Coordinates of C-alpha atoms (C1' of nucleotides) in Angstrom, one line a residue:
Chain A
M155 CA 27.1 -82.6 131.8
L156 CA 30.2 -81.8 129.8
T157 CA 33.6 -82.2 131.4
Q158 CA 34.6 -78.7 130.5
E159 CA 31.4 -77.3 131.7
R160 CA 31.7 -79.1 135.1
R161 CA 35.3 -77.8 135.5
D162 CA 34.2 -74.2 134.6
L163 CA 31.4 -74.4 137.2
M164 CA 33.8 -75.9 139.7
V165 CA 36.1 -72.9 139.4
A166 CA 33.1 -70.6 140.0
Y167 CA 32.0 -72.7 142.9
I168 CA 35.4 -72.7 144.5
N169 CA 35.8 -69.0 144.0
E170 CA 32.5 -68.4 145.6
K171 CA 33.1 -70.6 148.6
N172 CA 36.8 -69.7 148.8
A173 CA 37.6 -73.2 150.0
V174 CA 36.0 -76.6 149.5
T175 CA 36.6 -80.2 150.3
V176 CA 36.7 -83.0 147.8
A177 CA 33.5 -84.4 149.4
D178 CA 31.7 -81.1 148.9
L179 CA 32.5 -81.2 145.2
M180 CA 31.5 -84.8 144.9
K181 CA 28.1 -84.0 146.3
E182 CA 27.7 -80.8 144.4
F183 CA 28.6 -82.2 141.0
D184 CA 27.6 -85.8 141.5
A185 CA 31.0 -87.3 140.5
S186 CA 33.4 -89.8 142.1
A187 CA 36.4 -88.8 144.2
A188 CA 38.7 -89.8 141.4
T189 CA 37.0 -87.5 138.9
V190 CA 37.0 -84.6 141.3
R191 CA 40.7 -85.0 142.0
R192 CA 41.4 -85.3 138.4
D193 CA 39.5 -82.1 137.8
L194 CA 41.3 -80.3 140.6
S195 CA 44.6 -81.4 139.2
V196 CA 43.8 -80.1 135.8
L197 CA 42.5 -76.8 137.1
H198 CA 45.5 -76.5 139.4
D199 CA 47.8 -77.0 136.4
E200 CA 45.8 -74.4 134.5
R201 CA 46.4 -72.0 137.5
R202 CA 42.7 -71.5 137.9
I203 CA 42.4 -72.8 141.5
L204 CA 44.8 -73.9 144.2
K205 CA 44.8 -77.6 144.9
V206 CA 45.4 -78.3 148.6
F207 CA 45.3 -81.4 150.8
G208 CA 41.7 -82.4 151.1
G209 CA 40.2 -80.1 148.6
A210 CA 40.9 -76.8 146.9
T211 CA 40.9 -73.0 147.5
S212 CA 40.3 -70.0 145.4
I213 CA 43.5 -68.6 143.8
S214 CA 42.4 -65.0 143.7
S215 CA 42.3 -64.5 147.4
L216 CA 46.1 -65.2 147.5
D217 CA 47.2 -64.0 144.1
V218 CA 46.7 -60.3 145.0
N219 CA 49.5 -60.4 147.6
T220 CA 51.9 -62.7 145.8
K221 CA 53.7 -59.9 143.9
E222 CA 56.2 -59.4 146.7
P223 CA 56.0 -62.4 148.9
S224 CA 59.0 -61.3 151.0
V225 CA 57.6 -58.0 151.9
T226 CA 56.5 -57.8 155.5
A227 CA 53.1 -56.6 156.6
K228 CA 54.5 -53.3 157.5
A229 CA 55.4 -52.3 153.9
S230 CA 52.1 -53.5 152.4
L231 CA 50.1 -51.0 154.4
N232 CA 51.3 -48.0 152.5
V233 CA 49.1 -48.6 149.5
E234 CA 47.3 -45.3 149.7
E235 CA 50.5 -43.3 150.1
K236 CA 52.1 -45.1 147.1
D237 CA 49.0 -44.2 145.1
K238 CA 49.3 -40.5 145.9
I239 CA 53.0 -40.6 145.0
S240 CA 52.3 -42.3 141.7
K241 CA 49.6 -39.8 140.9
Y242 CA 51.8 -36.8 141.6
A243 CA 54.8 -38.3 139.6
A244 CA 52.6 -38.8 136.6
S245 CA 51.4 -35.2 136.7
L246 CA 55.0 -34.1 136.2
I247 CA 55.2 -35.3 132.6
N248 CA 55.0 -32.5 130.1
D249 CA 54.7 -32.4 126.3
D250 CA 57.8 -33.4 124.4
D251 CA 59.4 -35.0 127.5
F252 CA 61.4 -38.1 126.9
V253 CA 60.5 -40.2 129.9
Y254 CA 62.4 -43.2 131.4
I255 CA 60.3 -45.4 133.6
D256 CA 62.2 -47.8 135.8
S257 CA 60.9 -51.3 136.4
G258 CA 59.3 -52.1 139.7
T259 CA 55.8 -52.0 141.2
T260 CA 55.8 -48.3 142.3
T261 CA 56.5 -47.1 138.8
L262 CA 54.0 -49.6 137.4
E263 CA 51.4 -48.0 139.5
M264 CA 52.3 -44.6 138.1
I265 CA 51.5 -45.6 134.5
K266 CA 47.8 -45.8 135.4
Y267 CA 47.8 -42.0 136.0
I268 CA 49.8 -40.9 133.0
E269 CA 47.8 -38.7 130.8
N270 CA 50.3 -36.9 128.5
T271 CA 50.2 -38.5 125.1
R272 CA 52.7 -36.0 123.5
A273 CA 55.6 -37.3 125.5
K274 CA 57.8 -40.3 124.6
Y275 CA 58.2 -43.1 127.0
I276 CA 61.0 -45.7 127.4
T277 CA 61.2 -48.4 130.0
N278 CA 63.1 -51.5 131.0
G279 CA 60.0 -53.3 132.4
I280 CA 58.2 -55.7 130.2
V281 CA 54.9 -55.2 132.0
H282 CA 55.5 -51.5 132.0
A283 CA 55.9 -51.5 128.2
K284 CA 52.7 -53.4 127.8
K285 CA 50.7 -51.1 130.0
L286 CA 52.1 -48.0 128.3
L287 CA 51.1 -49.4 124.9
E288 CA 47.6 -50.2 126.1
K289 CA 47.3 -46.6 127.0
G290 CA 48.2 -45.7 123.5
L291 CA 51.4 -43.9 124.4
D292 CA 54.5 -43.6 122.3
T293 CA 56.6 -46.5 123.8
M294 CA 60.0 -47.9 123.5
I295 CA 61.7 -50.7 125.4
I296 CA 65.3 -51.3 126.3
G297 CA 66.8 -54.6 125.0
G298 CA 68.7 -57.0 127.1
K299 CA 68.5 -60.0 129.5
C300 CA 65.1 -60.5 131.2
K301 CA 65.1 -61.1 135.0
P302 CA 62.5 -63.8 135.8
T303 CA 61.2 -62.6 139.2
T304 CA 60.7 -58.9 138.5
E305 CA 60.3 -59.1 134.7
A306 CA 62.8 -56.3 134.4
I307 CA 65.4 -56.0 131.7
I308 CA 69.0 -55.9 132.9
G309 CA 72.6 -56.8 131.8
P310 CA 75.3 -55.2 129.8
D311 CA 73.2 -54.9 126.6
C312 CA 70.6 -53.0 128.6
V313 CA 73.2 -50.6 130.1
E314 CA 74.6 -50.0 126.7
G315 CA 71.2 -49.5 125.3
I316 CA 70.4 -46.8 127.8
R317 CA 73.7 -45.1 127.1
R318 CA 72.6 -43.9 123.7
Y319 CA 69.6 -42.1 125.0
H320 CA 69.2 -38.8 126.9
F321 CA 66.0 -38.6 128.9
T322 CA 64.4 -35.4 130.2
K323 CA 62.9 -37.2 133.2
A324 CA 63.5 -40.6 134.8
F325 CA 61.2 -42.1 137.3
M326 CA 62.9 -44.6 139.5
G327 CA 62.0 -47.0 142.3
T328 CA 64.4 -47.9 145.1
N329 CA 64.7 -50.3 148.0
G330 CA 66.5 -48.0 150.4
I331 CA 67.3 -44.3 151.0
S332 CA 70.1 -43.2 153.2
V333 CA 72.2 -40.0 153.5
D334 CA 75.4 -41.9 153.4
A335 CA 74.7 -44.9 151.2
G336 CA 72.4 -43.0 148.8
F337 CA 69.8 -45.0 146.9
T338 CA 70.2 -48.7 147.1
T339 CA 68.8 -51.9 145.6
P340 CA 69.6 -55.6 146.3
D341 CA 70.5 -56.7 142.8
V342 CA 73.9 -55.8 141.3
D343 CA 72.7 -56.0 137.7
E344 CA 69.6 -54.0 138.4
A345 CA 71.7 -51.4 140.2
R346 CA 73.9 -51.0 137.1
V347 CA 70.9 -50.3 134.9
K348 CA 69.5 -47.8 137.4
R349 CA 72.8 -46.0 137.7
E350 CA 73.0 -45.7 133.9
A351 CA 69.4 -44.4 133.6
V352 CA 69.9 -41.8 136.3
G353 CA 73.2 -40.7 134.6
H354 CA 71.4 -40.2 131.3
S355 CA 68.5 -38.2 132.6
Y356 CA 68.3 -34.5 133.1
I357 CA 66.2 -34.9 136.2
S358 CA 65.7 -38.1 138.1
Y359 CA 62.8 -38.7 140.4
I360 CA 62.8 -41.4 143.1
L361 CA 59.3 -42.7 144.0
A362 CA 59.4 -43.9 147.6
D363 CA 57.1 -44.0 150.5
H364 CA 58.4 -43.0 154.0
S365 CA 59.2 -46.6 155.0
K366 CA 62.2 -46.6 152.6
F367 CA 64.1 -43.9 154.5
G368 CA 67.0 -45.2 156.6
Q369 CA 67.0 -48.5 154.7
I370 CA 70.2 -49.7 153.0
S371 CA 70.4 -52.5 150.4
S372 CA 73.5 -54.1 149.0
V373 CA 74.2 -51.8 146.0
T374 CA 74.1 -48.1 145.6
F375 CA 72.9 -46.9 142.3
A376 CA 72.8 -43.1 142.9
E377 CA 74.1 -40.5 145.4
I378 CA 71.5 -39.0 147.7
S379 CA 71.8 -35.5 146.1
S380 CA 71.5 -36.6 142.5
C381 CA 67.8 -37.3 142.5
C382 CA 64.6 -35.6 143.6
I383 CA 62.6 -37.7 146.0
I384 CA 58.9 -37.9 145.8
T385 CA 57.5 -39.2 149.0
D386 CA 54.6 -38.9 151.4
K387 CA 56.3 -38.0 154.7
E388 CA 59.6 -36.4 155.4
V389 CA 60.9 -38.6 158.3
N390 CA 64.1 -36.9 159.0
K391 CA 65.4 -33.3 158.6
N392 CA 68.9 -34.7 157.6
Y393 CA 67.7 -35.4 154.1
S394 CA 66.4 -31.9 153.3
S395 CA 69.8 -30.4 153.4
K396 CA 71.2 -32.9 150.9
T397 CA 68.4 -33.1 148.3
I398 CA 65.1 -31.9 147.1
I399 CA 62.1 -33.6 148.5
K400 CA 58.6 -33.2 147.3
V401 CA 56.1 -34.2 150.0
V402 CA 52.8 -35.3 148.7
S403 CA 49.9 -34.4 151.0
Chain B
M179 CA 17.6 -75.8 106.2
L180 CA 20.8 -74.2 104.8
T181 CA 24.1 -75.4 106.3
Q182 CA 25.1 -71.8 107.0
E183 CA 21.8 -71.0 108.6
R184 CA 22.0 -74.1 110.8
R185 CA 25.5 -73.1 112.0
D186 CA 24.4 -69.5 112.7
L187 CA 21.5 -70.8 114.8
M188 CA 23.9 -73.2 116.5
V189 CA 26.1 -70.4 117.7
A190 CA 23.1 -68.5 119.0
Y191 CA 21.8 -71.7 120.7
I192 CA 25.2 -72.4 122.3
N193 CA 25.6 -68.8 123.5
E194 CA 22.2 -68.9 125.1
K195 CA 22.7 -72.3 126.8
N196 CA 26.4 -71.6 127.5
A197 CA 27.2 -75.3 127.2
V198 CA 25.5 -78.1 125.2
T199 CA 26.2 -81.7 124.3
V200 CA 26.3 -83.2 120.8
A201 CA 23.2 -85.1 121.6
D202 CA 21.4 -81.8 122.5
L203 CA 22.3 -80.4 119.1
M204 CA 21.3 -83.5 117.3
K205 CA 17.8 -83.3 118.7
E206 CA 17.6 -79.5 118.4
F207 CA 18.7 -79.4 114.7
D208 CA 17.6 -82.9 113.6
A209 CA 21.0 -83.8 112.2
S210 CA 23.4 -86.7 112.6
A211 CA 26.3 -86.8 115.1
A212 CA 28.7 -86.5 112.2
T213 CA 27.1 -83.3 110.9
V214 CA 27.0 -81.7 114.3
R215 CA 30.6 -82.5 114.9
R216 CA 31.6 -81.2 111.6
D217 CA 29.7 -78.0 112.3
L218 CA 31.3 -77.6 115.7
S219 CA 34.8 -78.1 114.2
V220 CA 34.1 -75.4 111.7
L221 CA 32.7 -73.0 114.3
H222 CA 35.6 -73.7 116.5
D223 CA 38.1 -72.9 113.8
E224 CA 36.1 -69.7 113.2
R225 CA 36.5 -68.9 116.9
R226 CA 32.7 -68.5 117.3
I227 CA 32.4 -71.3 119.9
L228 CA 34.6 -73.5 122.0
K229 CA 34.5 -77.1 120.9
V230 CA 35.1 -79.4 123.9
F231 CA 34.9 -83.1 124.5
G232 CA 31.2 -84.1 124.4
G233 CA 29.9 -80.9 122.9
A234 CA 30.6 -77.2 122.9
T235 CA 30.6 -74.1 125.2
S236 CA 30.1 -70.4 124.6
I237 CA 33.3 -68.6 123.9
S238 CA 32.5 -65.4 125.8
S239 CA 31.9 -67.1 129.1
L240 CA 35.6 -67.8 129.6
D241 CA 37.8 -66.0 127.1
V242 CA 37.9 -62.5 128.5
N243 CA 40.7 -61.5 126.2
T244 CA 38.9 -61.1 122.9
K245 CA 42.1 -60.2 121.2
E246 CA 40.7 -60.1 117.7
P247 CA 37.0 -59.3 117.8
S248 CA 37.0 -58.0 114.3
V249 CA 37.6 -61.3 112.7
T250 CA 34.8 -62.1 110.3
A251 CA 33.1 -65.5 110.1
K252 CA 34.6 -66.3 106.8
A253 CA 38.2 -66.1 107.9
S254 CA 39.0 -69.6 109.0
L255 CA 41.8 -69.5 111.4
N256 CA 42.9 -73.2 111.1
V257 CA 43.4 -73.6 114.9
E258 CA 44.2 -77.3 114.8
E259 CA 46.8 -77.0 112.0
K260 CA 48.5 -74.0 113.7
D261 CA 48.7 -76.0 116.9
K262 CA 50.4 -78.9 115.2
I263 CA 52.9 -76.6 113.4
S264 CA 53.7 -74.9 116.7
K265 CA 54.2 -78.1 118.5
Y266 CA 56.6 -79.5 115.9
A267 CA 58.5 -76.2 115.7
A268 CA 59.1 -76.3 119.5
S269 CA 60.5 -79.8 119.3
L270 CA 63.3 -78.6 117.0
I271 CA 65.0 -76.7 119.8
N272 CA 68.1 -78.4 121.1
D273 CA 70.4 -77.8 124.1
D274 CA 72.7 -74.7 123.6
D275 CA 70.6 -73.3 120.8
F276 CA 70.4 -69.6 120.6
V277 CA 66.8 -69.1 119.4
Y278 CA 65.2 -66.1 117.9
I279 CA 61.4 -66.0 118.2
D280 CA 59.6 -63.5 115.9
S281 CA 56.6 -61.6 117.2
G282 CA 53.1 -62.8 116.0
T283 CA 50.4 -65.1 117.0
T284 CA 51.8 -68.3 115.5
T285 CA 55.1 -68.0 117.2
L286 CA 53.3 -67.1 120.5
E287 CA 51.5 -70.4 120.2
M288 CA 54.7 -72.2 119.8
I289 CA 56.1 -71.0 123.2
K290 CA 53.5 -73.1 125.0
Y291 CA 55.2 -76.2 123.7
I292 CA 58.8 -75.2 124.3
E293 CA 60.4 -77.6 126.7
N294 CA 64.2 -77.1 126.3
T295 CA 65.5 -75.1 129.3
R296 CA 69.1 -75.3 128.2
A297 CA 68.6 -73.1 125.1
K298 CA 68.7 -69.3 125.2
Y299 CA 65.8 -67.4 123.8
I300 CA 65.5 -63.9 122.4
T301 CA 62.4 -62.2 121.0
N302 CA 61.0 -58.9 119.7
G303 CA 57.6 -59.6 121.1
I304 CA 56.6 -58.2 124.4
V305 CA 54.0 -60.8 125.2
H306 CA 56.5 -63.5 123.9
A307 CA 59.1 -62.3 126.4
K308 CA 56.6 -62.5 129.2
K309 CA 55.5 -66.0 128.3
L310 CA 59.1 -67.2 127.9
L311 CA 59.9 -65.8 131.4
E312 CA 56.9 -67.5 132.9
K313 CA 58.1 -70.8 131.6
G314 CA 61.4 -70.2 133.4
L315 CA 63.5 -69.9 130.2
D316 CA 66.6 -67.9 129.7
T317 CA 65.1 -64.9 128.0
M318 CA 66.3 -61.8 126.3
I319 CA 64.4 -59.0 124.5
I320 CA 65.4 -56.8 121.7
G321 CA 65.1 -53.0 122.4
G322 CA 63.4 -50.5 120.2
K323 CA 60.1 -48.9 119.4
C324 CA 56.9 -50.7 120.4
K325 CA 54.2 -51.1 117.8
P326 CA 50.8 -50.7 119.5
T327 CA 48.6 -53.2 117.6
T328 CA 50.9 -56.3 117.6
E329 CA 53.0 -55.4 120.6
A330 CA 56.0 -56.1 118.5
I331 CA 59.3 -54.2 118.8
I332 CA 60.4 -52.6 115.6
G333 CA 62.5 -49.6 114.3
P334 CA 66.2 -48.9 113.6
D335 CA 67.2 -49.6 117.2
C336 CA 65.7 -53.0 117.0
V337 CA 67.4 -53.8 113.7
E338 CA 70.7 -52.7 115.1
G339 CA 70.1 -54.7 118.2
I340 CA 69.6 -57.9 116.2
R341 CA 72.7 -57.2 114.2
R342 CA 75.0 -57.9 117.1
Y343 CA 73.6 -61.4 117.7
H344 CA 74.0 -64.7 115.8
F345 CA 71.2 -67.1 116.3
T346 CA 71.3 -70.8 115.6
K347 CA 67.6 -71.0 114.8
A348 CA 65.0 -68.3 114.1
F349 CA 61.3 -69.0 114.1
M350 CA 59.4 -66.6 112.0
G351 CA 55.8 -65.8 111.1
T352 CA 54.7 -64.6 107.7
N353 CA 51.6 -63.2 106.0
G354 CA 52.3 -64.5 102.5
I355 CA 54.4 -67.2 100.8
S356 CA 55.0 -67.0 97.1
V357 CA 57.7 -68.5 94.8
D358 CA 58.4 -65.1 93.1
A359 CA 57.8 -62.7 96.0
G360 CA 59.2 -64.9 98.7
F361 CA 58.0 -64.3 102.3
T362 CA 56.0 -61.1 102.7
T363 CA 54.4 -59.0 105.4
P364 CA 52.3 -55.8 105.3
D365 CA 54.4 -53.6 107.5
V366 CA 57.6 -52.1 106.2
D367 CA 59.2 -51.7 109.6
E368 CA 58.3 -55.2 110.7
A369 CA 59.8 -56.5 107.4
R370 CA 63.1 -54.8 108.1
V371 CA 63.3 -56.5 111.5
K372 CA 62.3 -59.9 110.1
R373 CA 64.9 -59.5 107.3
E374 CA 67.6 -58.8 109.8
A375 CA 66.6 -61.7 112.0
V376 CA 66.7 -64.2 109.1
G377 CA 70.0 -62.8 108.0
H378 CA 71.5 -63.4 111.4
S379 CA 70.3 -66.9 111.9
Y380 CA 72.0 -70.1 110.8
I381 CA 68.7 -71.7 110.1
S382 CA 65.4 -69.9 109.7
Y383 CA 62.0 -71.6 110.0
I384 CA 58.8 -70.1 108.7
L385 CA 55.7 -71.2 110.6
A386 CA 52.7 -71.1 108.2
D387 CA 49.5 -73.0 107.6
H388 CA 48.6 -73.8 104.1
S389 CA 46.4 -70.8 103.6
K390 CA 49.5 -68.6 103.5
F391 CA 50.7 -70.1 100.2
G392 CA 50.1 -68.0 97.1
Q393 CA 49.5 -64.9 99.3
I394 CA 51.6 -61.8 98.7
S395 CA 51.8 -58.8 101.1
S396 CA 53.4 -55.5 100.4
V397 CA 57.0 -56.1 101.6
T398 CA 59.3 -59.1 101.1
F399 CA 61.5 -59.9 104.1
A400 CA 63.2 -63.1 102.8
E401 CA 63.7 -65.1 99.6
I402 CA 61.8 -68.3 99.2
S403 CA 64.9 -70.5 99.3
S404 CA 66.4 -68.9 102.4
C405 CA 64.1 -70.5 105.0
C406 CA 62.6 -73.8 105.9
I407 CA 58.9 -73.8 105.9
I408 CA 57.0 -75.7 108.5
T409 CA 53.4 -76.2 107.4
D410 CA 50.5 -78.6 107.5
K411 CA 49.8 -79.2 103.8
E412 CA 52.0 -78.8 100.7
V413 CA 49.6 -77.1 98.4
N414 CA 51.8 -76.8 95.3
K415 CA 54.7 -78.8 94.0
N416 CA 56.3 -75.5 92.8
Y417 CA 57.6 -74.8 96.2
S418 CA 59.4 -78.1 96.9
S419 CA 62.0 -77.4 94.2
K420 CA 62.8 -74.1 95.7
T421 CA 63.0 -74.8 99.4
I422 CA 62.7 -77.3 102.1
I423 CA 59.3 -77.9 103.4
K424 CA 58.4 -80.0 106.5
V425 CA 54.8 -81.1 106.4
V426 CA 53.3 -81.9 109.8
S427 CA 50.9 -84.7 109.7
Chain C
dT144 C1' 22.7 -83.1 80.2
dA145 C1' 27.2 -84.2 82.1
dT146 C1' 30.5 -83.1 85.5
dT147 C1' 32.2 -81.2 89.6
dT148 C1' 31.6 -79.5 94.1
dT149 C1' 29.5 -79.7 98.5
dA150 C1' 26.8 -81.7 102.4
dT151 C1' 25.4 -85.6 104.7
dG152 C1' 25.1 -90.1 107.2
dA153 C1' 27.0 -94.8 108.3
dT154 C1' 30.9 -97.5 109.8
dC155 C1' 35.1 -98.5 112.3
dG156 C1' 39.3 -98.2 114.8
dT157 C1' 41.2 -94.8 118.2
dT158 C1' 41.1 -91.6 121.9
dT159 C1' 39.1 -89.7 126.2
dA160 C1' 36.6 -89.6 130.5
dT161 C1' 35.1 -92.1 134.2
dA162 C1' 34.6 -95.3 138.4
dT163 C1' 36.8 -98.8 140.9
dT164 C1' 40.5 -100.9 143.2
dC165 C1' 44.9 -101.1 145.6
dG166 C1' 48.9 -99.8 147.9
dC167 C1' 51.2 -95.7 149.9
dT168 C1' 51.4 -91.1 152.3
dT169 C1' 49.6 -87.5 155.1
dT170 C1' 47.1 -85.9 159.1
dG171 C1' 45.3 -85.8 163.5
dT172 C1' 44.6 -87.8 168.1
dG173 C1' 45.4 -90.3 172.1
Chain D
dC265 C1' 55.4 -91.9 169.5
dA266 C1' 52.0 -94.9 167.5
dC267 C1' 48.0 -95.9 165.2
dA268 C1' 43.8 -95.1 162.8
dA269 C1' 41.4 -92.6 159.4
dA270 C1' 41.4 -89.9 155.6
dG271 C1' 43.5 -88.5 151.3
dC272 C1' 46.3 -89.5 147.6
dG273 C1' 48.3 -91.2 142.8
dA274 C1' 48.7 -95.1 139.7
dA275 C1' 46.7 -98.8 137.2
dT276 C1' 42.8 -100.9 135.0
dA277 C1' 38.5 -101.8 132.7
dT278 C1' 34.6 -99.9 130.4
dA279 C1' 31.7 -96.9 128.0
dA280 C1' 31.1 -92.8 125.5
dA281 C1' 32.9 -89.7 122.2
dC282 C1' 35.9 -88.9 118.5
dG283 C1' 38.2 -88.4 113.7
dA284 C1' 38.8 -90.5 109.4
dT285 C1' 37.0 -92.7 105.6
dC286 C1' 33.7 -93.9 102.3
dA287 C1' 29.5 -93.9 99.7
dT288 C1' 25.4 -91.4 98.6
dA289 C1' 22.6 -87.4 97.6
dA290 C1' 21.9 -82.7 96.6
dA291 C1' 23.5 -78.5 94.5
dA292 C1' 26.2 -75.8 91.5
dT293 C1' 28.5 -75.3 87.2
dA294 C1' 29.7 -76.1 82.4

DNA sequence: TATTTTATGATCGTTTATATTCGCTTTGTG
DNA sequence: CACAAAGCGAATATAAACGATCATAAAATA
């Protein structure tokens, strides 16, 4: 059997079983322990499996949730709500709109549902730009420094880049919403970019599920009354007096 | 049996079996090991199969991303040569370099081999930026309009964006190299971006396998003497008098 | 027919994959 | 905590596979 063939089959085998020992693989593929370990090391380097002590596990079972490792179980439950929010946000885009799409997972979700091909789109998310292009949309990207973790574009060049445009609609993500602190995010540089984007948009929409209400991160990027919040549940009447909230059923 | 006929049948055979050894093919097609290997090398360069140690595997089984399905059998892609060129180019990057990486497949290959984490990188390729980030490198992206097919960033904003930087090294792709026409590419907008990048770099390297020599596309983006060519084979002595050529063994 | 181009098979030094062995580290259990 | 068992990476030797080269044969071209 070919080396490559054995490794390909090994990946399939591990994915099927989800977790296997070195001994299992030795029997299954009739190879020595050294060979199996070598294979696992290679496949691990290729990111095709996860090599662990004693054997290997499928990578796919974990990879789904690794996007935001610090997020607690509480937040990850709101998948369905986020989906509805994204869908509604996408439906707001009209012909000839000049749309800014903020980096972040919520806005990324939104791109799936965008249907309007007559609008123009601009984003500071690398993955966002790629997704927009794949949908055949008229896409632009803001230049600047790339942030490793979130694959967002930030920095002074980015801020300056935004400054020359005037969007009709901006779709933003946030980490916290509070009446006093407004919309907040943990990263200073990201906050600057967000602030500039909101400032250069005719209307700004914040996409946030109900868990974001009452949360405050380190840096404010917009006042509570400057944006329209799209959410799934209005948790507190305090907010309605300050800003417009669209509750998605 | 015709050589071409044998190779066509070989592809079908490999696709059916998904993975075969050289010995298998020798028996099946009654040819020597040398001939089988030669065939496999050709078919690999043509991206019709995957040549691996000991034999070959079907390409469809693994490579989900069939980026260029329209490539005809005749268009040899010179995989091996491109690989060597990319590797050498990557080795040229030093500490504190400010490196521009042009969009395109050849330069994308190059990123795999980049090891210097002390240099700064800037690119107009969306996928390039993503790959650079994944390697943990200090990455920037140029802003502007996104071109759907190549996922490159182009347009006046992009040109203006480049204008404010001064690179120590630029790594460029090209479609054609000619003594008279210089370096050429089919797209006008892409040519403008390339021209600007070369103009703002202390040294510019052109990554091109030997098949690019003598080719001329619609738009010139640099004179023949303005860049250093990194290639695998110097086809014509005419070039050496005009520019510096590094031939990779 | 003479010459060039292309395909093929044999040889040879080099590279790659493998199994085995040997210390060292991790894990689990008393 | 201590100790045994299992797992691990590194080093090594061996066999298979490889690419490069060369000479020959077939096909195309002039």
